[in-house]
Coordinates of C-alpha atoms in Angstrom, one line a residue:
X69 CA -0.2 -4.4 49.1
X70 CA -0.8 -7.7 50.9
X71 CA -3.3 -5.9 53.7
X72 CA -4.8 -3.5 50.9
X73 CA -8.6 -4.6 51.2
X74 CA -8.3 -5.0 55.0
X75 CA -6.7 -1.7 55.4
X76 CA -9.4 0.0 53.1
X77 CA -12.2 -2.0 54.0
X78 CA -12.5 -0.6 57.4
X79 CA -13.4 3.0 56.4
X80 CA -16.7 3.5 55.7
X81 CA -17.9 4.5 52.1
X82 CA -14.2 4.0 50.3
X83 CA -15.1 0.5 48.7
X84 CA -18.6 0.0 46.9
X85 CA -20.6 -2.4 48.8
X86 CA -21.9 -4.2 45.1
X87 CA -20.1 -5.4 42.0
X88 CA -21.2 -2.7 39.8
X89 CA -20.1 -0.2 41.9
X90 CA -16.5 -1.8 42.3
X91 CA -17.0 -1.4 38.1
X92 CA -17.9 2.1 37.7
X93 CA -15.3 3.6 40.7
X94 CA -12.8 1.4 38.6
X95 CA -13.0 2.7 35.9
X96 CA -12.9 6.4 37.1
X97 CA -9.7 5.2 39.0
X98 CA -8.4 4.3 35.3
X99 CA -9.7 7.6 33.7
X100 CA -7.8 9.2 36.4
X101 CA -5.1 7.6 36.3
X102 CA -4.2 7.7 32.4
X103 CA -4.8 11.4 32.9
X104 CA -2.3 11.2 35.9
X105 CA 0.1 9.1 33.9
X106 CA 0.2 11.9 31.0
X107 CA 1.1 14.7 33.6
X108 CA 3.7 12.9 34.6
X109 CA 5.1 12.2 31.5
X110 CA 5.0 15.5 30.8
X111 CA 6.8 16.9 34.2
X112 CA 9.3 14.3 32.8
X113 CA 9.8 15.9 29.3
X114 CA 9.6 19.4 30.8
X115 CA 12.4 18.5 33.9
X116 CA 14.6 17.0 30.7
X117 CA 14.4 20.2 28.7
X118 CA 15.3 22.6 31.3
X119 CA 17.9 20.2 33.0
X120 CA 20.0 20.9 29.2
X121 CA 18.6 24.4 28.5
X122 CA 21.8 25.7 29.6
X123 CA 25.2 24.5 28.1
X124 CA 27.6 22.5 29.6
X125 CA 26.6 19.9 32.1
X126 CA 22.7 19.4 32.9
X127 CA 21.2 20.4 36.4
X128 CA 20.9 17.6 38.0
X129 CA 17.0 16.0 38.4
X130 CA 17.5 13.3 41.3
X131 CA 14.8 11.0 41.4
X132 CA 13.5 11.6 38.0
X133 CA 13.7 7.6 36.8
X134 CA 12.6 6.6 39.9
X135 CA 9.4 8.7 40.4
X136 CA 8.8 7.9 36.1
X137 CA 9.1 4.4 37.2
X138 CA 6.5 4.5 39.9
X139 CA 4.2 6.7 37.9
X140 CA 4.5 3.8 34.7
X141 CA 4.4 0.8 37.5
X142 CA 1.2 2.1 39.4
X143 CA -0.9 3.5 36.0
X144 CA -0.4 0.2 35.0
X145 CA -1.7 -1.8 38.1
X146 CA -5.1 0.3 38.4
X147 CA -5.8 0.1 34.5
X148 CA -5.2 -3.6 35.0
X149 CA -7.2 -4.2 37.9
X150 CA -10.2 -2.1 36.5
X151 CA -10.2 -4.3 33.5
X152 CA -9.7 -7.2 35.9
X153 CA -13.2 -6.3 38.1
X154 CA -14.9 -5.8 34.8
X155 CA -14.2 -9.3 34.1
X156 CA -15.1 -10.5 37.0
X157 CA -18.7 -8.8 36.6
X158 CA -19.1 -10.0 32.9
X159 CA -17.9 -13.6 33.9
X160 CA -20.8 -14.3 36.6
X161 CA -23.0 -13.0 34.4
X162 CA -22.1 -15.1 31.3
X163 CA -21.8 -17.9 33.6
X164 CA -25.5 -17.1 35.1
X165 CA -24.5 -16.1 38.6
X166 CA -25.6 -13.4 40.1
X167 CA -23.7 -9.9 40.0
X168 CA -24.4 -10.0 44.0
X169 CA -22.7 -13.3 44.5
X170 CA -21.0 -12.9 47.4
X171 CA -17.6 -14.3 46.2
X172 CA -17.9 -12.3 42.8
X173 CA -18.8 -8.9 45.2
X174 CA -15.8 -10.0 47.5
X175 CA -13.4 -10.2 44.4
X176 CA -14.3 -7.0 42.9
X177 CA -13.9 -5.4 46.4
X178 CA -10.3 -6.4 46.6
X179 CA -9.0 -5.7 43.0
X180 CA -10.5 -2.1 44.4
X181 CA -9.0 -1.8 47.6
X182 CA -5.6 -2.6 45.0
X183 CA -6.5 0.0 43.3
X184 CA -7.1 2.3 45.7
X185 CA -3.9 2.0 46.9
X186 CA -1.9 2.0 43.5
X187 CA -3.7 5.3 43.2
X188 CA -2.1 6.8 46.6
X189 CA 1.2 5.6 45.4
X190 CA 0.8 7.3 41.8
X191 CA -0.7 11.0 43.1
X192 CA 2.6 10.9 45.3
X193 CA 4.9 9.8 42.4
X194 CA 3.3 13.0 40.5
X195 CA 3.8 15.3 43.2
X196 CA 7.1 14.3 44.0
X197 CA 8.0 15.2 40.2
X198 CA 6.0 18.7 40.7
X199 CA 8.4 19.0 43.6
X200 CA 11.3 17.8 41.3
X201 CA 10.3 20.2 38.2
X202 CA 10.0 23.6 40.7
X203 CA 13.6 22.0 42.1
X204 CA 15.3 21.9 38.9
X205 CA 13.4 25.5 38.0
X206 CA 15.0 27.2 41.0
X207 CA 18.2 26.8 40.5
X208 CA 18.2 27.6 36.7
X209 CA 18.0 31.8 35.6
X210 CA 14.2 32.8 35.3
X211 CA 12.9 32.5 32.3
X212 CA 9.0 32.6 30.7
X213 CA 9.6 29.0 30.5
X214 CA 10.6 28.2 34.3
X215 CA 7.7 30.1 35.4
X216 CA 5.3 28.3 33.3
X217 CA 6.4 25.3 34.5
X218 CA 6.4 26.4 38.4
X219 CA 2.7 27.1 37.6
X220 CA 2.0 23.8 36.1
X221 CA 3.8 22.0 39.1
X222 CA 2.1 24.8 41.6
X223 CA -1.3 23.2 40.0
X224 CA -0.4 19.8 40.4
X225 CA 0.4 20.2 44.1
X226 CA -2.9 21.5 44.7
X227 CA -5.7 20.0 46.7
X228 CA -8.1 22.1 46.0
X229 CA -7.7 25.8 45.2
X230 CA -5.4 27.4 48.3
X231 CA -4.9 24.2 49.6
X232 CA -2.3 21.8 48.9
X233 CA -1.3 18.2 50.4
X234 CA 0.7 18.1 53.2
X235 CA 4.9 16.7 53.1
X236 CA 3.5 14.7 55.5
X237 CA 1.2 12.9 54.0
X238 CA 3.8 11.4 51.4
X239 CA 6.8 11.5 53.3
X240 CA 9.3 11.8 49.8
X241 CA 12.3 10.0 50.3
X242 CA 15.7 11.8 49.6
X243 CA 17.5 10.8 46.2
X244 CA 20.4 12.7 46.1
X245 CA 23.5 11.3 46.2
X246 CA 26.0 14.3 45.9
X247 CA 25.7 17.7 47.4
X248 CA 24.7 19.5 44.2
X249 CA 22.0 17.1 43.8
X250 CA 20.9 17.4 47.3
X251 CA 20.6 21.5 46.8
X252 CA 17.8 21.0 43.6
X253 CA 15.8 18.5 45.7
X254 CA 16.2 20.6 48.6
X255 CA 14.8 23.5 46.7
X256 CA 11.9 21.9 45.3
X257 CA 11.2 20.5 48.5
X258 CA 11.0 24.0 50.4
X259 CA 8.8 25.0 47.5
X260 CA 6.4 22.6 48.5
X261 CA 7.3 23.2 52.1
X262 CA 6.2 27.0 51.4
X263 CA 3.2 26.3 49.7
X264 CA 2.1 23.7 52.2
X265 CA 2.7 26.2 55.9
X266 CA 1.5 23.8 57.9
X267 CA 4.3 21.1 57.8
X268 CA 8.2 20.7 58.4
X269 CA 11.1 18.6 57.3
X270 CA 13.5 17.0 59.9
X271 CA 16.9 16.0 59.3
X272 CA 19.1 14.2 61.8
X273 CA 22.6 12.9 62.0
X274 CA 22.3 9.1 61.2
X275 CA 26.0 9.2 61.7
X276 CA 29.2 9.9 63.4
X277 CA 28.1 13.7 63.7
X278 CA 25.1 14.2 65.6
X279 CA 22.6 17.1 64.5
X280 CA 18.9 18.2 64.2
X281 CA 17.9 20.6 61.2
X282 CA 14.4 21.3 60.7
X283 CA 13.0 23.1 58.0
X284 CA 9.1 24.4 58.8
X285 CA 6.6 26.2 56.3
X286 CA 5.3 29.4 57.8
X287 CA 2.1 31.8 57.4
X288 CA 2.2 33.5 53.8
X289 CA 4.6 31.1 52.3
X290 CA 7.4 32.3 55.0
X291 CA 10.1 29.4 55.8
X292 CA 11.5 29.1 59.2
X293 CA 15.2 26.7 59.8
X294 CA 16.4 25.7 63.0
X295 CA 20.1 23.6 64.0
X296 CA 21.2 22.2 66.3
X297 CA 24.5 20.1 67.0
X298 CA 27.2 19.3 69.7
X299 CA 29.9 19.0 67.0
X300 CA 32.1 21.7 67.6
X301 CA 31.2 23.9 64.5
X302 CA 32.8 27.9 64.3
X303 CA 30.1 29.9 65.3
X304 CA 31.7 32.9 63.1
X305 CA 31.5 30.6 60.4
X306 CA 27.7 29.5 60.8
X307 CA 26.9 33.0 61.3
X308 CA 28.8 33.9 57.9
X309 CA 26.1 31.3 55.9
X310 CA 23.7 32.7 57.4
X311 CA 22.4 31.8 60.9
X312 CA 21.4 33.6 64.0
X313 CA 22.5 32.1 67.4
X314 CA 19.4 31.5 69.6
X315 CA 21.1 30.0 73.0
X316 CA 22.0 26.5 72.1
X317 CA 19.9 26.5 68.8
X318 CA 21.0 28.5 65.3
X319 CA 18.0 29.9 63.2
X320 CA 17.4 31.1 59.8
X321 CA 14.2 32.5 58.7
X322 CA 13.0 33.8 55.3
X323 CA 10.3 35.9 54.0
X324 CA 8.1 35.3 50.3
X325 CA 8.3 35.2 48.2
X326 CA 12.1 33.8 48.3
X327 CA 14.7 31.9 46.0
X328 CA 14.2 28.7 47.7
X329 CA 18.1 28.2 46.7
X330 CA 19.1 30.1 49.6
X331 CA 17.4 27.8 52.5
X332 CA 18.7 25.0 50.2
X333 CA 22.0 26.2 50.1
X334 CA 21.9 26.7 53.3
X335 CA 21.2 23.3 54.4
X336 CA 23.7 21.5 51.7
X337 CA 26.2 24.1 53.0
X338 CA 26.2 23.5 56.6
X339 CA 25.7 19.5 56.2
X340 CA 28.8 18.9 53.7
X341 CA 31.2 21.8 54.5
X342 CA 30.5 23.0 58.5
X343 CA 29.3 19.0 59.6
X344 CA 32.0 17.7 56.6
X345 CA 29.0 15.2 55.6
X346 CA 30.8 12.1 53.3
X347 CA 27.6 10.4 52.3
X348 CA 23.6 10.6 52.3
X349 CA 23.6 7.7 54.1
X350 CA 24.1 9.5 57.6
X351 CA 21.0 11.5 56.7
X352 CA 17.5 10.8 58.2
X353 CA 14.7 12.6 57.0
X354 CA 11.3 12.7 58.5
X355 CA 7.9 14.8 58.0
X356 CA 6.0 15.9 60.8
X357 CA 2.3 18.4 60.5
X358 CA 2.1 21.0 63.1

C-alpha cells in the first residue's frame, strides 16, 4: 500500500488532522478488527464442519486458505500499526516534543491511512468467506444447521439493515480450479448477487471460445442470466439446461427465493460441457453496478 496516505489523504474527514486523533481511530480500527478476525475464524470453523458433515468426500470450499490468510495477514497489520501510532504519540511526549509536531502528526497520519486500507482488505476477506459459507450451504441438504449459518453469513454481508455491499465494490476473485468447485463458489456468489439487486457478474471467454455470460441481481432477490457466444453450441441442447433463445442472446431468469445451485449449475454446465471449458484460466470475471 505504497500510495495508502496519498490515496486517503485526499478525502476529507477519513484521517484525523492531530496525533491523538490518529490514536483513538486506531485503536477502534484494532477493536474492530479483532472482532472481524473472530468472525472469520469462525466462518472458517463453521465452512470446515459442514464441508465433512456428509460422508464420503468434503464439498469443496475454494478460497477458504486464501481468504483465512488475508483475514490473519490484514488483523495483524492494523493491530500493529495502532500499537505503532501509540508509540509514536508516547515517544514525543517522553522525549518533550509536542504531540502537534508536525513530523510526529505526519507519521501517525500514515500508519492510519495503512490502516485504513488493511481494513478494506479485511471486511472483503470476511465477506468473501460469508459468500463462501452460503456457497458451501447450498449445495449441501437443508438442515437447522445450514440455515443458521446462511443467517450468520446473511448478517455479515450486511451494510446496514436491508442493505448490503455491492460485488462491485470488492470485485472477489474466482478460486476454483475444477468445475465442482466452480458450482459452490458460483452459488455463494449469486447469494450475494441476490441479496445485493443492484449489481451483476460478467464472465467472458479469455480463450479460444469466445462468450459473454452475465449474471445480474434483480428486484426482490430475483436473478436474471444472459449468453451469448459465436461457438456453434446445439440450441436444443442449451434449451434442455435451461435457456430461452432471445434473437442472438440465451436467457435464464429465476424467481426467490431460489436454490442458487440451479443458476450455478447452469453456468458450470454451459461453460465446461456446451463451451467444453479445459481450464479456469480462459475465464475473466468482472463486476459491474447498474
Amino acid at each position: 500500500m505504497t500510495d495508502a496516505f496519498e490515496q486517503w489523504a485526499s478525502i476529507e474527514g477519513v484521517i484525523p488532522d492531530t496525533l491523538d486523533g490518529c490514536v483513538d481511530e486506531s485503536n477502534e480500527f484494532a477493536l474492530t478488527a479483532g472482532r472481524l478476525y473472530l468472525v472469520a475464524k469462525g466462518f472458517g470453523a463453521e465452512i470446515e464442519a459442514l464441508r465433512w458433515s456428509i460422508d464420503g468426500a468434503p464439498t469443496p470450499a475454494p478460497g477458504l486458505r486464501d481468504l483465512l490468510d488475508r483475514v490473519e495477514a490484514t488483523s495483524l497489520n492494523i493491530c500493529a500499526r495502532a500499537d505503532t501510532i501509540a508509540q509514536i504519540a508516547h515517544g514525543a511526549l517522553d522525549v518533550g516534543i509536542p504531540i502537534v509536531d508536525p513530523e510526529a502528526v505526519a507519521a501517525g497520519q500514515r500508519h492510519m491511512a495503512e490502516c485504513i486500507g488493511a481494513m478494506d482488505e479485511l471486511e472483503s476477506a470476511v465477506r468473501g468467506l460469508a459468500a463462501l459459507t452460503l456457497g458451501v450451504g447450498a449445495v449441501l441438504p437443508w438442515s437447522d444447521a445450514i440455515a443458521r449459518s446462511d443467517r450468520a453469513a446473511v448478517a455479515a454481508l450486511l451494510l446496514q439493515p436491508g442493505i448490503v455491499h455491492d460485488l462491485s465494490i470488492d470485485k472477489p476473485t474466482l478460486f476454483s480450479t475444477t468445475a465442482e468447485e466452480l458450482a459452490v463458489e458460483l452459488a455463494g456468489l449469486f447469494c450475494r448477487l441476490g441479496l445485493d439487486t443492484s449489481g451483476a457478474m460478467e464472465f467472458s471467454g479469455a480463450g479460444a471460445v469466445p462468450f459473454t455470460l452475465t449474471a445480474k441481481g434483480m428486484p426482490r432477490g430475483d436473478l436474471q442470466l444472459t449468453f451469448e457466444t459465436p461457438h456453434p453450441v446445439e440450441a436444443a441442447l442449451l434449451s434442455a439446461r435451461g435457456w430461452t433463445q432471445a434473437g442472438d442472446t440465451w436467457v435464464a431468469s429465476y424467481r426467490a427465493p431460489l436454490p442458487m445451485t440451479l443458476p450455478a449449475g447452469l453456468v458450470t454446465d454451459t461453460l465446461f460441457r456446451d463451451l467444453e471449458l479445459t481450464t479456469l484460466d480462459d475465464l475473466s470475471l468482472s463486476y459491474v453496478g447498474w
